[in-house]
mmCIF file of C-alpha atoms in Angstrom:
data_model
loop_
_atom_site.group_PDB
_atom_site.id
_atom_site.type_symbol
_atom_site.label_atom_id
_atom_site.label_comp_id
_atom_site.label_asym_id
_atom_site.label_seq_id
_atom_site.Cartn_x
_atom_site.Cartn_y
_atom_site.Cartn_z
ATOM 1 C CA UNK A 291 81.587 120.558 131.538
ATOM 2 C CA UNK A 292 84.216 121.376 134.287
ATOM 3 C CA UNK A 293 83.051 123.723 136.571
ATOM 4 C CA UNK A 294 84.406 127.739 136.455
ATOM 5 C CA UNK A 295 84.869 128.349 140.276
ATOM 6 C CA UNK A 296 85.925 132.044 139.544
ATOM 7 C CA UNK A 297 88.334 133.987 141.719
ATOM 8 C CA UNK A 298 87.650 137.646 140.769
ATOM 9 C CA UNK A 299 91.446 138.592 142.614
ATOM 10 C CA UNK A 300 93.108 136.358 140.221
ATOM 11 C CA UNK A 301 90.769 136.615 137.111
ATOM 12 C CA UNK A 302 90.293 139.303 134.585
ATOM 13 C CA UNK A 303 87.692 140.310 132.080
ATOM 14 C CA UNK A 304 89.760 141.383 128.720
ATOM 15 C CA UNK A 305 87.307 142.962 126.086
ATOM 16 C CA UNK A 306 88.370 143.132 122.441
ATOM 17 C CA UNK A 307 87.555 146.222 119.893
ATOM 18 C CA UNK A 308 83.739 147.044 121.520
ATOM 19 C CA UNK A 309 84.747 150.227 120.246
ATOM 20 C CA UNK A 310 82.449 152.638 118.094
ATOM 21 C CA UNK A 311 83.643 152.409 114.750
ATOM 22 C CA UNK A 312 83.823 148.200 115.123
ATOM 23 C CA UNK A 313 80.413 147.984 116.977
ATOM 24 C CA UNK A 314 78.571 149.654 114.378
ATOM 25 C CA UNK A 315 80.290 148.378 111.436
ATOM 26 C CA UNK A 316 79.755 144.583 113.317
ATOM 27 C CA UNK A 317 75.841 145.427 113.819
ATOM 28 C CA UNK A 318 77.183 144.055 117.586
ATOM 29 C CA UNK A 319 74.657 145.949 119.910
ATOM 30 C CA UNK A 320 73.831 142.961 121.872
ATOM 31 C CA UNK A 321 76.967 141.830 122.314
ATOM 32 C CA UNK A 322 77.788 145.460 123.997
ATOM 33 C CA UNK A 323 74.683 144.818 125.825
ATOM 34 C CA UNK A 324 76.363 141.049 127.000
ATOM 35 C CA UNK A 325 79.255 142.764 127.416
ATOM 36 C CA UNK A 326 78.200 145.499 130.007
ATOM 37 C CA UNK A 327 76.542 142.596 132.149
ATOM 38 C CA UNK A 328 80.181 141.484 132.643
ATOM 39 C CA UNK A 329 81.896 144.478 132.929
ATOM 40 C CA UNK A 330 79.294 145.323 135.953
ATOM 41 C CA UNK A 331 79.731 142.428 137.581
ATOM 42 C CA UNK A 332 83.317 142.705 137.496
ATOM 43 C CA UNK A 333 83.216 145.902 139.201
ATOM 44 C CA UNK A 334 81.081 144.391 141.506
ATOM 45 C CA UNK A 335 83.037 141.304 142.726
ATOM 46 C CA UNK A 336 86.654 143.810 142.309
ATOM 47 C CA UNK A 337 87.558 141.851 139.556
ATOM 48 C CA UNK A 338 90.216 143.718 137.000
ATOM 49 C CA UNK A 339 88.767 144.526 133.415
ATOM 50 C CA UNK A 340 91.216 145.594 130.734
ATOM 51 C CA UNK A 341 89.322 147.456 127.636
ATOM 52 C CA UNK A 342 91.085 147.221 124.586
ATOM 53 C CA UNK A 343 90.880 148.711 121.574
ATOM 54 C CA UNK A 344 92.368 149.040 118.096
ATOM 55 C CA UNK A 345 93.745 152.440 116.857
ATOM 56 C CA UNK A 346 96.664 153.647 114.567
ATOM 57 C CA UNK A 347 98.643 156.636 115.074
ATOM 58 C CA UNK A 348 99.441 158.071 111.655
ATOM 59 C CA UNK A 349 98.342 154.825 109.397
ATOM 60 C CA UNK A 350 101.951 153.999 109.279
ATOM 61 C CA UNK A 351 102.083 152.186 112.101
ATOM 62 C CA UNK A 352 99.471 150.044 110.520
ATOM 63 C CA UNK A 353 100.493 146.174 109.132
ATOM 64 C CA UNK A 354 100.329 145.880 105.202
ATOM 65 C CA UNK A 355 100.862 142.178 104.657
ATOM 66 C CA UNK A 356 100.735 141.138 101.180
ATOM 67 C CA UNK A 357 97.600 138.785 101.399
ATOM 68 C CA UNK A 358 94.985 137.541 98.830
ATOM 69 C CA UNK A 359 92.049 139.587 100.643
ATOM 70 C CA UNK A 360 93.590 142.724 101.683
ATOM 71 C CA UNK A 361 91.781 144.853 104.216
ATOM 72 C CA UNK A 362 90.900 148.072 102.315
ATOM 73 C CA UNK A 363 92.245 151.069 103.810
ATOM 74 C CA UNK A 364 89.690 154.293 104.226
ATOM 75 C CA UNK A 365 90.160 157.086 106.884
ATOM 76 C CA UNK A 366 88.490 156.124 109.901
ATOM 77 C CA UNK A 367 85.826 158.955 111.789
ATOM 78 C CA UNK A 368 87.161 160.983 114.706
ATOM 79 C CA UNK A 369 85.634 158.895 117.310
ATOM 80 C CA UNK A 370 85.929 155.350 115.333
ATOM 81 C CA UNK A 371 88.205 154.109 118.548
ATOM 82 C CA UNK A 372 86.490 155.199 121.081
ATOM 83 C CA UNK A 373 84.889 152.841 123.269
ATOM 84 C CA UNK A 374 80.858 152.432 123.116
ATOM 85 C CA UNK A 375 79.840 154.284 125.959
ATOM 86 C CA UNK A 376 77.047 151.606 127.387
ATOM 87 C CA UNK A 377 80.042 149.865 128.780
ATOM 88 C CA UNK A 378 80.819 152.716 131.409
ATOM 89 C CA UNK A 379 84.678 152.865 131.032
ATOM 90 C CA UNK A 380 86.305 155.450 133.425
ATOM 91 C CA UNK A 381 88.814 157.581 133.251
ATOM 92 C CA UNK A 382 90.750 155.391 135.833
ATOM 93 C CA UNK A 383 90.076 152.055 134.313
ATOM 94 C CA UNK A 384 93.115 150.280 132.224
ATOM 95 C CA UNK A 385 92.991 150.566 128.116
ATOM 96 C CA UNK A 386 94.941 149.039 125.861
ATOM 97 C CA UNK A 387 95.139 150.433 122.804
ATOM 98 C CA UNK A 388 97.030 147.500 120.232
ATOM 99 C CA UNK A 389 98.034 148.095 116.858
ATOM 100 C CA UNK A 390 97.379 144.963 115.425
ATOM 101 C CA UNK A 391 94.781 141.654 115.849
ATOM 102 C CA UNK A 392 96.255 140.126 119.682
ATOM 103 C CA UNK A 393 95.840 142.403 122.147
ATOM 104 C CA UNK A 394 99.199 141.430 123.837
ATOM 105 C CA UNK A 395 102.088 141.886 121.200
ATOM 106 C CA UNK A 396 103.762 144.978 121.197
ATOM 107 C CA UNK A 397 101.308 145.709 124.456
ATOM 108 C CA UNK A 398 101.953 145.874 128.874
ATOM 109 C CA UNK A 399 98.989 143.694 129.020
ATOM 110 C CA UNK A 400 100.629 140.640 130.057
ATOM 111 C CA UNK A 401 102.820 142.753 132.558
ATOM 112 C CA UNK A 402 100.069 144.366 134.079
ATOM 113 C CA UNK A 403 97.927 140.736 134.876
ATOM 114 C CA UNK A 404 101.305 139.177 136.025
ATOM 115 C CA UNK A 405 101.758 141.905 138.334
ATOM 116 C CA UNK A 406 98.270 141.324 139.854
ATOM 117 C CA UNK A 407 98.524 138.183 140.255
ATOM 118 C CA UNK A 408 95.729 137.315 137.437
ATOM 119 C CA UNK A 409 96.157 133.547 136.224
ATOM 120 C CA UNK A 410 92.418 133.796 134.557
ATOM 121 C CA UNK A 411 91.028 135.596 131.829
ATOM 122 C CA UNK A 412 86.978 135.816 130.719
ATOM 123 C CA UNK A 413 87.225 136.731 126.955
ATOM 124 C CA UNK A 414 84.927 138.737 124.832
ATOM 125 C CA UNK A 415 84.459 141.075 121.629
ATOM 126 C CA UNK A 416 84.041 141.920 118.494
ATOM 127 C CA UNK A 417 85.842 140.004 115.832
ATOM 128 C CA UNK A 418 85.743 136.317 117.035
ATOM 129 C CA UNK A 419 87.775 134.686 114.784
ATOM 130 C CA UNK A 420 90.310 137.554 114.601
ATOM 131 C CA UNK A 421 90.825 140.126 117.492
ATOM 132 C CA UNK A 422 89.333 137.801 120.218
ATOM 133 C CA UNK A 423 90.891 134.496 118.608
ATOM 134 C CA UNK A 424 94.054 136.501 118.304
ATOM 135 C CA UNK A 425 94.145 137.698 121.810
ATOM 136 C CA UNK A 426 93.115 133.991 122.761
ATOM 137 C CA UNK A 427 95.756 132.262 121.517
ATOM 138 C CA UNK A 428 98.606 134.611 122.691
ATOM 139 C CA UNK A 429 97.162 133.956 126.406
ATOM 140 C CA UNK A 430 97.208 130.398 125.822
ATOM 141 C CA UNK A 431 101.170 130.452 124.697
ATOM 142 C CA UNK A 432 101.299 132.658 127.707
ATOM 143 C CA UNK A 433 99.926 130.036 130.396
ATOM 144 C CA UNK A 434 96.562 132.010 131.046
ATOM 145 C CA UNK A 435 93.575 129.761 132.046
ATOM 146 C CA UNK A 436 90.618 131.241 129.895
ATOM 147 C CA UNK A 437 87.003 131.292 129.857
ATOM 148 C CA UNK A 438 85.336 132.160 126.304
ATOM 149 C CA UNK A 439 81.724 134.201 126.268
ATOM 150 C CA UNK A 440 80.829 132.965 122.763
ATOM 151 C CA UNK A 441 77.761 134.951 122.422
ATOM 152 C CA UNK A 442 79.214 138.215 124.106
ATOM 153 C CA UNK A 443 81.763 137.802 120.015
ATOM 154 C CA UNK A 444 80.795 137.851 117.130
ATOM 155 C CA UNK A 445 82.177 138.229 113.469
ATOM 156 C CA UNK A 446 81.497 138.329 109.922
ATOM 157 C CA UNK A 447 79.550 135.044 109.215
ATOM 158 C CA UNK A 448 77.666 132.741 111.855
ATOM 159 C CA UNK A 449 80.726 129.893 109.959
ATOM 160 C CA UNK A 450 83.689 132.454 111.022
ATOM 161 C CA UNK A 451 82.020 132.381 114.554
ATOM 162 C CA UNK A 452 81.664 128.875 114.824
ATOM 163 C CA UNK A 453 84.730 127.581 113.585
ATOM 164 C CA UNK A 454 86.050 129.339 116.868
ATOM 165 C CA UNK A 455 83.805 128.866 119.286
ATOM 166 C CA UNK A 456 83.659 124.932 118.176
ATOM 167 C CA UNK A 457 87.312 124.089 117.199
ATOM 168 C CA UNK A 458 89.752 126.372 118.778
ATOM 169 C CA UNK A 459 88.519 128.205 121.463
ATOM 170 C CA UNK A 460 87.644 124.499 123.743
ATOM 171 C CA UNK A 461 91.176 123.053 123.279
ATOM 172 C CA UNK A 462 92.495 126.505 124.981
ATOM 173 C CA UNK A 463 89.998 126.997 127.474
ATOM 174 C CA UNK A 464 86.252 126.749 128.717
ATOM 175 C CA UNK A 465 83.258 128.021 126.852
ATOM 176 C CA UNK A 466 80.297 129.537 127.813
ATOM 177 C CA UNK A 467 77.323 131.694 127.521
ATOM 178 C CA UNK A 468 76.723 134.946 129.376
ATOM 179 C CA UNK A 469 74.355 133.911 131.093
ATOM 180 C CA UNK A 470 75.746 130.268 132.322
ATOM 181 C CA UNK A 471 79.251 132.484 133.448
ATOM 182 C CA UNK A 472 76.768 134.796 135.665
ATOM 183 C CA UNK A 473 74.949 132.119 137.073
ATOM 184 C CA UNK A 474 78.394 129.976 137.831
ATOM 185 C CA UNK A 475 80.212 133.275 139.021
ATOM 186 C CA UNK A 476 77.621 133.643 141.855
ATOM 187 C CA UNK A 477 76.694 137.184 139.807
ATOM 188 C CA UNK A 478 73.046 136.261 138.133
ATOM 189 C CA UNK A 479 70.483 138.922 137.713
#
């Protein structure tokens, strides 16, 4: 396993749909709880975290593919995109709000970590295998280096999750655990 050596001036932490309505419909309280651990010690060191979620503005705005399994559409609650408030965003802090699985098409995220100078991204969220995977793969066409927190995702089925986390996500990038990216970032509690 090649080591992380993380520079928190050139490295961001991009989280993916640890929003209300996905959190609770994903069952993915410890994954917030993985999740805050990062986003605290990315305050810490001054690294940059981007929070994104997924929200539509009318419904119209919202793909409609014809697919064999389509997504069924109901009427989300008020607050369904609102981010889960044991992560401690801030008014000041940099959302993303996407309108579809990756969370840099038709998005200023990749503008806003060129302009930082960010080379490195530390990935984690709520669905592996489609917003995180998603997100993933446009920051590998992109040139990002990425590190993948496999147990701060999760998705549907333990086979979903897998399928990432064993075939795609270590030909794009480096995977770990929470804890072994806190211990190798110099930020274990």
């Amino acid at each position: 396993m090649m080591p992380l050596d993380v520079n928190f001036q050139k490295t961001a932490l991009v989280l993916i749909d640890l929003q209300k309505g996905i959190v609770a419909t994903a069952n993915g309280q410890e994954i917030v709880e993985k999740a805050a651990r990062l986003v605290r010690l990315f305050r810490e060191k001054g690294g940059f975290i981007a929070f994104v979620n997924v929200d539509f503005h009318d419904g119209q705005d919202r793909l409609k593919p014809a697919t064999d399994q389509p997504v069924p559409t109901v009427q989300p609650p008020q607050d369904w995109a609102e981010f889960v408030p044991e992560l401690g965003v801030r008014p000041d802090d940099y959302v993303v709000t996407k309108r579809q699985w990756g969370a840099f098409f038709g998005t200023d995220l990749d503008l806003q970590l060129r302009r930082r100078g960010i080379d490195t991204i530390v990935l984690c969220g709520i669905a592996t295998n489609i917003g995180v995977e998603s997100t993933a793969r446009e920051a590998f066409q992109f040139g990002y280096h990425q590190i993948f927190i496999t147990d701060a995702m999760k998705t549907f089925s333990k086979e979903e999750h897998e399928a990432s986390c064993n075939y795609i996500f270590p030909r794009i990038g480096k995977v770990r655990s929470a804890g072994q990216f806190l211990a190798e970032a110099g930020g274990a509690e």
